[in-house]
PDB file of C-alpha atoms and ligand atoms in Angstrom:
ATOM      1  CA  MET A  11     -27.746  -6.757  -8.127  1.00 48.00           C
ATOM      2  CA  ASP A  12     -25.634  -9.062  -7.001  1.00 54.00           C
ATOM      3  CA  SER A  13     -22.467  -6.421  -5.522  1.00 79.00           C
ATOM      4  CA  ILE A  14     -22.833  -5.589  -1.226  1.00 92.00           C
ATOM      5  CA  PRO A  15     -24.528  -2.911  -1.480  1.00 96.00           C
ATOM      6  CA  ALA A  16     -22.372   0.068  -0.588  1.00 98.00           C
ATOM      7  CA  ILE A  17     -24.817   2.171   1.153  1.00 98.00           C
ATOM      8  CA  SER A  18     -27.717  -0.147   2.631  1.00 98.00           C
ATOM      9  CA  VAL A  19     -31.164   2.094   4.507  1.00 98.00           C
ATOM     10  CA  ASP A  20     -33.365  -0.782   6.591  1.00 98.00           C
ATOM     11  CA  HIS A  21     -36.116   0.130   8.096  1.00 98.00           C
ATOM     12  CA  LEU A  22     -34.603   4.189   8.651  1.00 98.00           C
ATOM     13  CA  ARG A  23     -36.677   5.911  11.246  1.00 98.00           C
ATOM     14  CA  VAL A  24     -36.102   9.749  11.548  1.00 98.00           C
ATOM     15  CA  VAL A  25     -37.967  11.625  13.709  1.00 98.00           C
ATOM     16  CA  ARG A  26     -36.968  15.766  13.302  1.00 97.00           C
ATOM     17  CA  GLY A  27     -38.490  17.962  16.247  1.00 94.00           C
ATOM     18  CA  ASP A  28     -42.458  17.119  15.513  1.00 94.00           C
ATOM     19  CA  ARG A  29     -42.255  16.203  13.019  1.00 96.00           C
ATOM     20  CA  ILE A  30     -41.959  11.808  11.305  1.00 97.00           C
ATOM     21  CA  VAL A  31     -39.813  12.862   8.044  1.00 98.00           C
ATOM     22  CA  LEU A  32     -38.806   9.158   7.570  1.00 98.00           C
ATOM     23  CA  PRO A  33     -41.465   6.825   8.935  1.00 98.00           C
ATOM     24  CA  GLU A  34     -39.739   3.538   7.552  1.00 97.00           C
ATOM     25  CA  LEU A  35     -37.010   4.206   4.806  1.00 98.00           C
ATOM     26  CA  THR A  36     -35.910   0.568   3.013  1.00 98.00           C
ATOM     27  CA  CYS A  37     -33.417   0.947   0.437  1.00 97.00           C
ATOM     28  CA  SER A  38     -30.002   0.248  -1.525  1.00 97.00           C
ATOM     29  CA  VAL A  39     -27.165   1.725  -2.802  1.00 98.00           C
ATOM     30  CA  PRO A  40     -24.741   0.574  -5.221  1.00 97.00           C
ATOM     31  CA  PRO A  41     -21.294   0.865  -5.600  1.00 97.00           C
ATOM     32  CA  GLY A  42     -19.202   2.114  -8.093  1.00 97.00           C
ATOM     33  CA  ARG A  43     -22.739   4.129  -9.830  1.00 98.00           C
ATOM     34  CA  VAL A  44     -23.706   6.895  -9.983  1.00 98.00           C
ATOM     35  CA  THR A  45     -27.179   6.740  -7.941  1.00 98.00           C
ATOM     36  CA  GLY A  46     -29.828  10.266  -8.166  1.00 98.00           C
ATOM     37  CA  LEU A  47     -31.908  10.693  -5.315  1.00 98.00           C
ATOM     38  CA  LEU A  48     -35.170  12.529  -6.072  1.00 96.00           C
ATOM     39  CA  GLY A  49     -38.060  13.670  -4.692  1.00 94.00           C
ATOM     40  CA  PRO A  50     -40.323  16.891  -3.885  1.00 93.00           C
ATOM     41  CA  SER A  51     -38.918  19.427  -1.944  1.00 94.00           C
ATOM     42  CA  GLY A  52     -39.317  18.142   2.040  1.00 96.00           C
ATOM     43  CA  SER A  53     -38.895  14.682   1.195  1.00 96.00           C
ATOM     44  CA  GLY A  54     -36.333  13.901   3.154  1.00 97.00           C
ATOM     45  CA  LYS A  55     -33.473  13.583   0.802  1.00 97.00           C
ATOM     46  CA  THR A  56     -31.403  16.147   3.410  1.00 97.00           C
ATOM     47  CA  THR A  57     -32.311  13.678   5.924  1.00 98.00           C
ATOM     48  CA  LEU A  58     -31.218  10.939   4.420  1.00 98.00           C
ATOM     49  CA  MET A  59     -28.244  12.123   3.777  1.00 98.00           C
ATOM     50  CA  ARG A  60     -27.584  13.436   6.915  1.00 98.00           C
ATOM     51  CA  ALA A  61     -28.259   9.571   8.545  1.00 98.00           C
ATOM     52  CA  VAL A  62     -25.883   8.054   5.512  1.00 98.00           C
ATOM     53  CA  VAL A  63     -23.051  10.670   6.762  1.00 97.00           C
ATOM     54  CA  GLY A  64     -24.124  10.338  10.910  1.00 96.00           C
ATOM     55  CA  VAL A  65     -25.232  13.180  11.938  1.00 96.00           C
ATOM     56  CA  GLN A  66     -28.678  12.933  11.671  1.00 97.00           C
ATOM     57  CA  ARG A  67     -29.790  11.428  14.838  1.00 96.00           C
ATOM     58  CA  THR A  68     -32.111   8.243  13.812  1.00 97.00           C
ATOM     59  CA  SER A  69     -34.654   6.230  15.725  1.00 97.00           C
ATOM     60  CA  GLY A  70     -34.968   2.927  14.463  1.00 97.00           C
ATOM     61  CA  GLY A  71     -33.610   1.056  11.708  1.00 98.00           C
ATOM     62  CA  ARG A  72     -29.547   0.799  10.893  1.00 97.00           C
ATOM     63  CA  ILE A  73     -27.741   1.984   7.732  1.00 98.00           C
ATOM     64  CA  THR A  74     -24.501   0.739   7.145  1.00 98.00           C
ATOM     65  CA  VAL A  75     -22.423   2.264   4.895  1.00 98.00           C
ATOM     66  CA  LEU A  76     -19.146   0.349   3.149  1.00 97.00           C
ATOM     67  CA  GLY A  77     -19.774  -2.226   5.341  1.00 97.00           C
ATOM     68  CA  GLU A  78     -19.386  -0.146   8.648  1.00 97.00           C
ATOM     69  CA  PRO A  79     -22.158   1.283  10.279  1.00 97.00           C
ATOM     70  CA  ALA A  80     -22.956   4.930   9.692  1.00 97.00           C
ATOM     71  CA  GLY A  81     -21.143   7.516  11.205  1.00 94.00           C
ATOM     72  CA  SER A  82     -18.788   4.970  12.331  1.00 96.00           C
ATOM     73  CA  ALA A  83     -14.809   6.522  12.866  1.00 94.00           C
ATOM     74  CA  SER A  84     -12.738   4.804  10.469  1.00 94.00           C
ATOM     75  CA  LEU A  85     -15.684   6.119   7.356  1.00 95.00           C
ATOM     76  CA  ARG A  86     -15.115   9.168   8.250  1.00 89.00           C
ATOM     77  CA  HIS A  87     -11.800  10.281   5.776  1.00 90.00           C
ATOM     78  CA  ARG A  88     -13.669   7.005   3.043  1.00 95.00           C
ATOM     79  CA  VAL A  89     -17.236   9.510   3.052  1.00 96.00           C
ATOM     80  CA  ALA A  90     -17.091  13.396   1.399  1.00 95.00           C
ATOM     81  CA  TYR A  91     -20.290  15.131   2.340  1.00 95.00           C
ATOM     82  CA  MET A  92     -21.300  17.892   0.599  1.00 95.00           C
ATOM     83  CA  THR A  93     -24.668  19.599   2.084  1.00 92.00           C
ATOM     84  CA  GLN A  94     -27.013  21.924   0.757  1.00 88.00           C
ATOM     85  CA  ALA A  95     -25.925  24.875   2.016  1.00 88.00           C
ATOM     86  CA  ALA A  96     -22.383  26.281   1.431  1.00 85.00           C
ATOM     87  CA  SER A  97     -19.903  24.822   4.570  1.00 86.00           C
ATOM     88  CA  VAL A  98     -16.628  26.722   4.486  1.00 93.00           C
ATOM     89  CA  TYR A  99     -15.218  29.633   5.401  1.00 95.00           C
ATOM     90  CA  LYS A 100     -16.155  33.087   4.283  1.00 95.00           C
ATOM     91  CA  ASP A 101     -13.554  35.111   6.352  1.00 96.00           C
ATOM     92  CA  ILE A 102     -10.302  32.993   3.720  1.00 97.00           C
ATOM     93  CA  SER A 103      -9.558  32.643   0.477  1.00 97.00           C
ATOM     94  CA  VAL A 104     -11.266  29.734  -1.971  1.00 98.00           C
ATOM     95  CA  ARG A 105      -7.179  28.469  -2.004  1.00 97.00           C
ATOM     96  CA  GLU A 106      -7.035  28.412   1.608  1.00 97.00           C
ATOM     97  CA  ASN A 107     -10.461  26.498   1.720  1.00 97.00           C
ATOM     98  CA  VAL A 108      -9.441  23.496  -0.673  1.00 97.00           C
ATOM     99  CA  THR A 109      -6.255  23.355   1.130  1.00 96.00           C
ATOM    100  CA  TYR A 110      -7.826  23.252   5.196  1.00 95.00           C
ATOM    101  CA  PHE A 111     -10.315  20.429   3.964  1.00 94.00           C
ATOM    102  CA  ALA A 112      -7.180  18.527   1.439  1.00 95.00           C
ATOM    103  CA  ARG A 113      -5.108  18.298   5.362  1.00 94.00           C
ATOM    104  CA  LEU A 114      -8.135  17.490   7.228  1.00 91.00           C
ATOM    105  CA  VAL A 115      -7.737  13.816   4.877  1.00 90.00           C
ATOM    106  CA  GLY A 116      -4.380  13.979   4.463  1.00 91.00           C
ATOM    107  CA  ALA A 117      -4.345  15.014   0.385  1.00 93.00           C
ATOM    108  CA  PRO A 118      -1.780  16.248  -1.405  1.00 92.00           C
ATOM    109  CA  ARG A 119      -1.715  19.790  -1.648  1.00 88.00           C
ATOM    110  CA  SER A 120      -1.093  19.337  -5.335  1.00 91.00           C
ATOM    111  CA  ARG A 121      -4.676  18.142  -5.221  1.00 95.00           C
ATOM    112  CA  THR A 122      -5.751  21.753  -3.915  1.00 97.00           C
ATOM    113  CA  ASP A 123      -5.255  23.243  -7.579  1.00 96.00           C
ATOM    114  CA  GLU A 124      -6.519  20.563  -8.803  1.00 96.00           C
ATOM    115  CA  VAL A 125      -9.653  20.292  -7.539  1.00 96.00           C
ATOM    116  CA  ILE A 126     -10.460  24.041  -7.402  1.00 97.00           C
ATOM    117  CA  ASP A 127      -9.698  23.993 -11.685  1.00 95.00           C
ATOM    118  CA  GLN A 128     -12.431  20.764 -11.443  1.00 93.00           C
ATOM    119  CA  VAL A 129     -14.732  22.980 -10.300  1.00 94.00           C
ATOM    120  CA  GLY A 130     -14.431  25.857 -12.581  1.00 94.00           C
ATOM    121  CA  LEU A 131     -12.303  28.036  -9.650  1.00 97.00           C
ATOM    122  CA  ALA A 132      -9.203  28.662 -10.424  1.00 97.00           C
ATOM    123  CA  ALA A 133      -9.496  32.093 -11.572  1.00 98.00           C
ATOM    124  CA  HIS A 134     -11.132  32.885  -8.283  1.00 98.00           C
ATOM    125  CA  ALA A 135      -8.873  31.161  -6.271  1.00 98.00           C
ATOM    126  CA  ARG A 136      -7.241  33.691  -4.187  1.00 98.00           C
ATOM    127  CA  GLN A 137     -10.583  35.282  -3.517  1.00 98.00           C
ATOM    128  CA  LEU A 138     -11.755  36.180  -0.692  1.00 98.00           C
ATOM    129  CA  THR A 139     -14.657  33.022  -0.376  1.00 97.00           C
ATOM    130  CA  GLY A 140     -17.209  35.458   1.148  1.00 96.00           C
ATOM    131  CA  THR A 141     -17.271  37.527  -2.214  1.00 97.00           C
ATOM    132  CA  LEU A 142     -18.427  35.069  -4.027  1.00 96.00           C
ATOM    133  CA  SER A 143     -21.530  34.900  -6.032  1.00 94.00           C
ATOM    134  CA  GLY A 144     -23.797  31.543  -5.007  1.00 91.00           C
ATOM    135  CA  GLY A 145     -22.833  29.318  -7.140  1.00 91.00           C
ATOM    136  CA  GLN A 146     -19.283  29.700  -7.087  1.00 94.00           C
ATOM    137  CA  LEU A 147     -19.468  29.495  -3.132  1.00 94.00           C
ATOM    138  CA  SER A 148     -21.736  26.432  -3.524  1.00 93.00           C
ATOM    139  CA  ARG A 149     -18.330  24.819  -6.155  1.00 94.00           C
ATOM    140  CA  VAL A 150     -15.653  25.521  -3.309  1.00 96.00           C
ATOM    141  CA  SER A 151     -17.874  23.239  -1.142  1.00 95.00           C
ATOM    142  CA  LEU A 152     -17.794  20.723  -3.697  1.00 95.00           C
ATOM    143  CA  ALA A 153     -13.974  20.897  -4.242  1.00 96.00           C
ATOM    144  CA  CYS A 154     -13.856  20.684  -0.615  1.00 96.00           C
ATOM    145  CA  ALA A 155     -15.454  17.018  -0.923  1.00 95.00           C
ATOM    146  CA  LEU A 156     -13.503  15.814  -3.585  1.00 95.00           C
ATOM    147  CA  VAL A 157     -10.353  16.431  -2.610  1.00 96.00           C
ATOM    148  CA  GLY A 158      -9.719  13.965  -0.411  1.00 93.00           C
ATOM    149  CA  ASP A 159     -10.465  11.424  -3.733  1.00 92.00           C
ATOM    150  CA  PRO A 160     -12.950   9.463  -1.507  1.00 95.00           C
ATOM    151  CA  GLU A 161     -14.728   6.789  -2.202  1.00 97.00           C
ATOM    152  CA  MET A 162     -17.913   7.823  -1.518  1.00 98.00           C
ATOM    153  CA  LEU A 163     -19.200  11.103  -2.424  1.00 97.00           C
ATOM    154  CA  VAL A 164     -22.405  12.567  -0.832  1.00 98.00           C
ATOM    155  CA  LEU A 165     -23.801  15.077  -3.090  1.00 97.00           C
ATOM    156  CA  ASP A 166     -26.510  17.621  -1.574  1.00 96.00           C
ATOM    157  CA  GLU A 167     -27.714  19.557  -4.721  1.00 95.00           C
ATOM    158  CA  PRO A 168     -24.000  20.321  -5.974  1.00 94.00           C
ATOM    159  CA  THR A 169     -24.927  21.584  -9.656  1.00 92.00           C
ATOM    160  CA  VAL A 170     -28.121  24.266  -7.676  1.00 89.00           C
ATOM    161  CA  GLY A 171     -27.295  27.883  -9.638  1.00 87.00           C
ATOM    162  CA  GLN A 172     -25.112  26.625 -11.788  1.00 91.00           C
ATOM    163  CA  ASP A 173     -24.685  27.155 -15.573  1.00 92.00           C
ATOM    164  CA  PRO A 174     -25.642  24.350 -18.149  1.00 92.00           C
ATOM    165  CA  VAL A 175     -21.957  24.383 -19.716  1.00 92.00           C
ATOM    166  CA  LEU A 176     -20.680  24.005 -15.868  1.00 91.00           C
ATOM    167  CA  ARG A 177     -23.530  21.369 -15.028  1.00 93.00           C
ATOM    168  CA  ARG A 178     -22.567  19.012 -17.534  1.00 93.00           C
ATOM    169  CA  GLU A 179     -18.838  19.444 -16.878  1.00 92.00           C
ATOM    170  CA  LEU A 180     -19.653  18.632 -13.022  1.00 92.00           C
ATOM    171  CA  TRP A 181     -21.475  15.433 -14.163  1.00 95.00           C
ATOM    172  CA  THR A 182     -18.584  14.241 -16.620  1.00 95.00           C
ATOM    173  CA  ASP A 183     -16.412  14.950 -13.244  1.00 94.00           C
ATOM    174  CA  PHE A 184     -18.852  12.990 -11.758  1.00 96.00           C
ATOM    175  CA  ARG A 185     -19.009   9.898 -14.462  1.00 96.00           C
ATOM    176  CA  ALA A 186     -15.445   9.905 -14.649  1.00 96.00           C
ATOM    177  CA  ARG A 187     -15.357   9.623 -11.071  1.00 95.00           C
ATOM    178  CA  ALA A 188     -17.914   6.137 -10.480  1.00 97.00           C
ATOM    179  CA  ALA A 189     -16.134   4.952 -13.352  1.00 97.00           C
ATOM    180  CA  ALA A 190     -13.189   5.035 -11.374  1.00 97.00           C
ATOM    181  CA  GLY A 191     -14.735   2.885  -8.211  1.00 97.00           C
ATOM    182  CA  THR A 192     -15.963   6.051  -6.241  1.00 98.00           C
ATOM    183  CA  THR A 193     -19.909   5.309  -5.501  1.00 98.00           C
ATOM    184  CA  ILE A 194     -21.731   9.084  -5.687  1.00 98.00           C
ATOM    185  CA  LEU A 195     -24.879   9.753  -4.154  1.00 98.00           C
ATOM    186  CA  VAL A 196     -26.519  13.016  -5.437  1.00 98.00           C
ATOM    187  CA  SER A 197     -29.526  14.651  -4.688  1.00 96.00           C
ATOM    188  CA  SER A 198     -31.305  17.093  -7.436  1.00 92.00           C
ATOM    189  CA  HIS A 199     -34.380  18.577  -8.293  1.00 85.00           C
ATOM    190  CA  VAL A 200     -32.973  19.250 -12.302  1.00 84.00           C
ATOM    191  CA  MET A 201     -34.500  16.137 -14.065  1.00 82.00           C
ATOM    192  CA  ASP A 202     -32.585  16.515 -16.748  1.00 84.00           C
ATOM    193  CA  GLU A 203     -29.829  15.263 -14.780  1.00 92.00           C
ATOM    194  CA  ALA A 204     -31.988  11.788 -13.437  1.00 94.00           C
ATOM    195  CA  ALA A 205     -30.501  10.460 -16.897  1.00 94.00           C
ATOM    196  CA  ARG A 206     -27.132  11.638 -15.791  1.00 95.00           C
ATOM    197  CA  CYS A 207     -26.965   8.949 -13.206  1.00 97.00           C
ATOM    198  CA  ASP A 208     -27.286   4.490 -13.406  1.00 98.00           C
ATOM    199  CA  GLU A 209     -29.488   4.538 -10.786  1.00 97.00           C
ATOM    200  CA  LEU A 210     -32.679   6.604  -8.886  1.00 97.00           C
ATOM    201  CA  LEU A 211     -34.457   7.159  -5.859  1.00 97.00           C
ATOM    202  CA  LEU A 212     -37.474   8.985  -5.973  1.00 96.00           C
ATOM    203  CA  LEU A 213     -38.534   9.610  -2.669  1.00 96.00           C
ATOM    204  CA  ARG A 214     -41.992  11.052  -1.482  1.00 95.00           C
ATOM    205  CA  GLU A 215     -42.992  11.874   1.879  1.00 95.00           C
ATOM    206  CA  GLY A 216     -40.216   9.903   3.591  1.00 97.00           C
ATOM    207  CA  ARG A 217     -41.519   6.752   1.351  1.00 97.00           C
ATOM    208  CA  LEU A 218     -39.254   4.924  -1.136  1.00 97.00           C
ATOM    209  CA  VAL A 219     -41.303   5.826  -4.270  1.00 95.00           C
ATOM    210  CA  ALA A 220     -39.663   4.178  -7.017  1.00 95.00           C
ATOM    211  CA  GLN A 221     -35.957   2.619  -6.960  1.00 96.00           C
ATOM    212  CA  ASP A 222     -34.827   1.592 -10.822  1.00 96.00           C
ATOM    213  CA  THR A 223     -32.454   2.416 -13.861  1.00 97.00           C
ATOM    214  CA  PRO A 224     -32.993   6.082 -15.129  1.00 97.00           C
ATOM    215  CA  ALA A 225     -34.505   3.696 -18.702  1.00 97.00           C
ATOM    216  CA  GLY A 226     -36.616   1.739 -16.072  1.00 97.00           C
ATOM    217  CA  ILE A 227     -37.920   4.305 -14.633  1.00 96.00           C
ATOM    218  CA  LEU A 228     -39.556   6.011 -17.943  1.00 96.00           C
ATOM    219  CA  ALA A 229     -40.392   2.263 -19.514  1.00 96.00           C
ATOM    220  CA  ALA A 230     -42.823   1.705 -16.541  1.00 94.00           C
ATOM    221  CA  THR A 231     -44.348   4.916 -16.416  1.00 95.00           C
ATOM    222  CA  GLY A 232     -44.460   5.282 -20.098  1.00 96.00           C
ATOM    223  CA  CYS A 233     -43.202   9.105 -20.376  1.00 95.00           C
ATOM    224  CA  GLU A 234     -40.712   9.778 -22.105  1.00 93.00           C
ATOM    225  CA  ASP A 235     -39.249  12.640 -20.008  1.00 93.00           C
ATOM    226  CA  PHE A 236     -38.136  12.830 -16.494  1.00 93.00           C
ATOM    227  CA  ASP A 237     -40.452  14.944 -14.749  1.00 92.00           C
ATOM    228  CA  ALA A 238     -43.687  13.536 -16.907  1.00 94.00           C
ATOM    229  CA  ALA A 239     -42.520  10.104 -15.408  1.00 95.00           C
ATOM    230  CA  PHE A 240     -41.565  11.625 -11.741  1.00 94.00           C
ATOM    231  CA  LEU A 241     -44.996  13.312 -11.455  1.00 92.00           C
ATOM    232  CA  ALA A 242     -46.696  10.166 -13.284  1.00 94.00           C
ATOM    233  CA  LEU A 243     -45.043   8.018 -10.088  1.00 94.00           C
ATOM    234  CA  ILE A 244     -45.996  11.023  -7.384  1.00 92.00           C
ATOM    235  CA  GLU A 245     -49.402  10.518  -8.640  1.00 91.00           C
ATOM    236  CA  ALA A 246     -50.022   7.234  -8.829  1.00 91.00           C
ATOM    237  CA  ASP A 247     -48.356   7.131  -4.736  1.00 91.00           C
ATOM    238  CA  GLN A 248     -50.486  10.230  -3.930  1.00 88.00           C
ATOM    239  CA  THR A 249     -53.784   8.800  -5.000  1.00 89.00           C
ATOM    240  CA  ALA A 250     -53.105   4.973  -3.472  1.00 85.00           C
ATOM    241  CA  GLY A 251     -52.139   6.529  -0.505  1.00 80.00           C
ATOM    242  CA  ALA A 252     -55.642   8.460  -0.809  1.00 77.00           C
ATOM    243  CA  GLY A 253     -57.557   5.243  -1.608  1.00 66.00           C
ATOM    244  CA  ALA A 254     -55.735   4.110   1.339  1.00 59.00           C
TER     245      ALA A 254
HETATM  246  N1  ATP B   7     -35.469  20.478  13.074  1.00 67.58           N
HETATM  247  C1  ATP B   7     -36.427  19.779  12.296  1.00 67.58           C
HETATM  248  N2  ATP B   7     -38.155  20.112  12.872  1.00 67.58           N
HETATM  249  C2  ATP B   7     -38.869  19.930  12.296  1.00 67.58           C
HETATM  250  N3  ATP B   7     -38.627  19.034  10.689  1.00 67.58           N
HETATM  251  C3  ATP B   7     -37.804  19.636  10.026  1.00 67.58           C
HETATM  252  C4  ATP B   7     -36.445  19.812  10.910  1.00 67.58           C
HETATM  253  N4  ATP B   7     -35.898  19.396   9.751  1.00 67.58           N
HETATM  254  C5  ATP B   7     -36.414  19.048   9.182  1.00 67.58           C
HETATM  255  N5  ATP B   7     -37.581  19.303   8.941  1.00 67.58           N
HETATM  256  C6  ATP B   7     -38.704  18.273   8.114  1.00 67.58           C
HETATM  257  O1  ATP B   7     -38.395  17.349   7.514  1.00 67.58           O
HETATM  258  C7  ATP B   7     -39.073  17.029   6.187  1.00 67.58           C
HETATM  259  C8  ATP B   7     -37.918  17.012   5.153  1.00 67.58           C
HETATM  260  O2  ATP B   7     -36.576  18.194   4.737  1.00 67.58           O
HETATM  261  P1  ATP B   7     -35.041  17.806   4.048  1.00 67.58           P
HETATM  262  O3  ATP B   7     -34.075  18.780   4.282  1.00 67.58           O
HETATM  263  O4  ATP B   7     -34.991  16.670   4.301  1.00 67.58           O
HETATM  264  O5  ATP B   7     -36.331  17.818   2.627  1.00 67.58           O
HETATM  265  P2  ATP B   7     -35.266  17.630   1.192  1.00 67.58           P
HETATM  266  O6  ATP B   7     -36.037  16.313   0.144  1.00 67.58           O
HETATM  267  O7  ATP B   7     -34.325  17.100   1.335  1.00 67.58           O
HETATM  268  O8  ATP B   7     -35.935  18.695   0.765  1.00 67.58           O
HETATM  269  P3  ATP B   7     -35.564  20.272  -0.307  1.00 67.58           P
HETATM  270  O9  ATP B   7     -35.247  19.511  -1.605  1.00 67.58           O
HETATM  271  O10 ATP B   7     -36.057  20.740  -0.071  1.00 67.58           O
HETATM  272  O11 ATP B   7     -33.700  20.259  -0.072  1.00 67.58           O
HETATM  273  C9  ATP B   7     -39.186  18.925   6.054  1.00 67.58           C
HETATM  274  O12 ATP B   7     -40.722  19.103   6.156  1.00 67.58           O
HETATM  275  C10 ATP B   7     -38.342  19.434   6.539  1.00 67.58           C
HETATM  276  O13 ATP B   7     -39.508  20.345   6.978  1.00 67.58           O
HETATM  277 MG1   MG B   8     -32.503  19.030   0.474  1.00 67.58          MG
END
């Protein structure tokens, strides 16, 4: 990769409670691409994303985001983060939530209804957020992340609980944003979504097991689908760990 990474993670160490979640992680995310962050539950995906957006206490190493140290005030409007659990206000409407986030990032009012429509919630814009279904609630969070058209989107399992039609629409939107230059780091448990990424990072127990293109991952493992490829990589890593 000849371009400067949008995110550089250098020997990052994160301890949460009494657990070393990321012992010494080094990886990078290219600009203007969709990078998928995959790995078993508990492997450290959310922890890495929290560190990238600067809300995670770290105990060593360095993260540079768009040329600045992660968490810098200057990144606040350039990077949007959709957390794994929806972080929106339940006692106001969908539109009021998105309008509030639009104001925070200085987005024009017109963007509010555009992103509500993009996430398939036009018919629910006036509904009280607390009365939405789980999948709808998570799409309000996504709309709030998208509304400022940030240079970088960090999306923690944005398609969880969504039906196949919506997932396809959301991925079409992610792809279009990346084509327009947005850097996207997105975590997922849905293996067919791996194929829609430009680059994949596979974590296991806080360590990088693989960083490659989807085609590279399939070629390296000789597998035909990502379920099989990731299982093979995780098992090979487990075996190597046991032998060490
Ligand atoms: N405050 C904490 N104290 C102790 N351990 C923690 C704390 N927060 C997170 N952990 C542990 O850190 C590890 C990584 O958690 P993280 O949420 O980053 O995983 P993940 O890959 O996002 O998992 P999932 O796919 O389930 O979302 C887990 O083992 C989790 O139990
Ligand atoms: Mg997580």
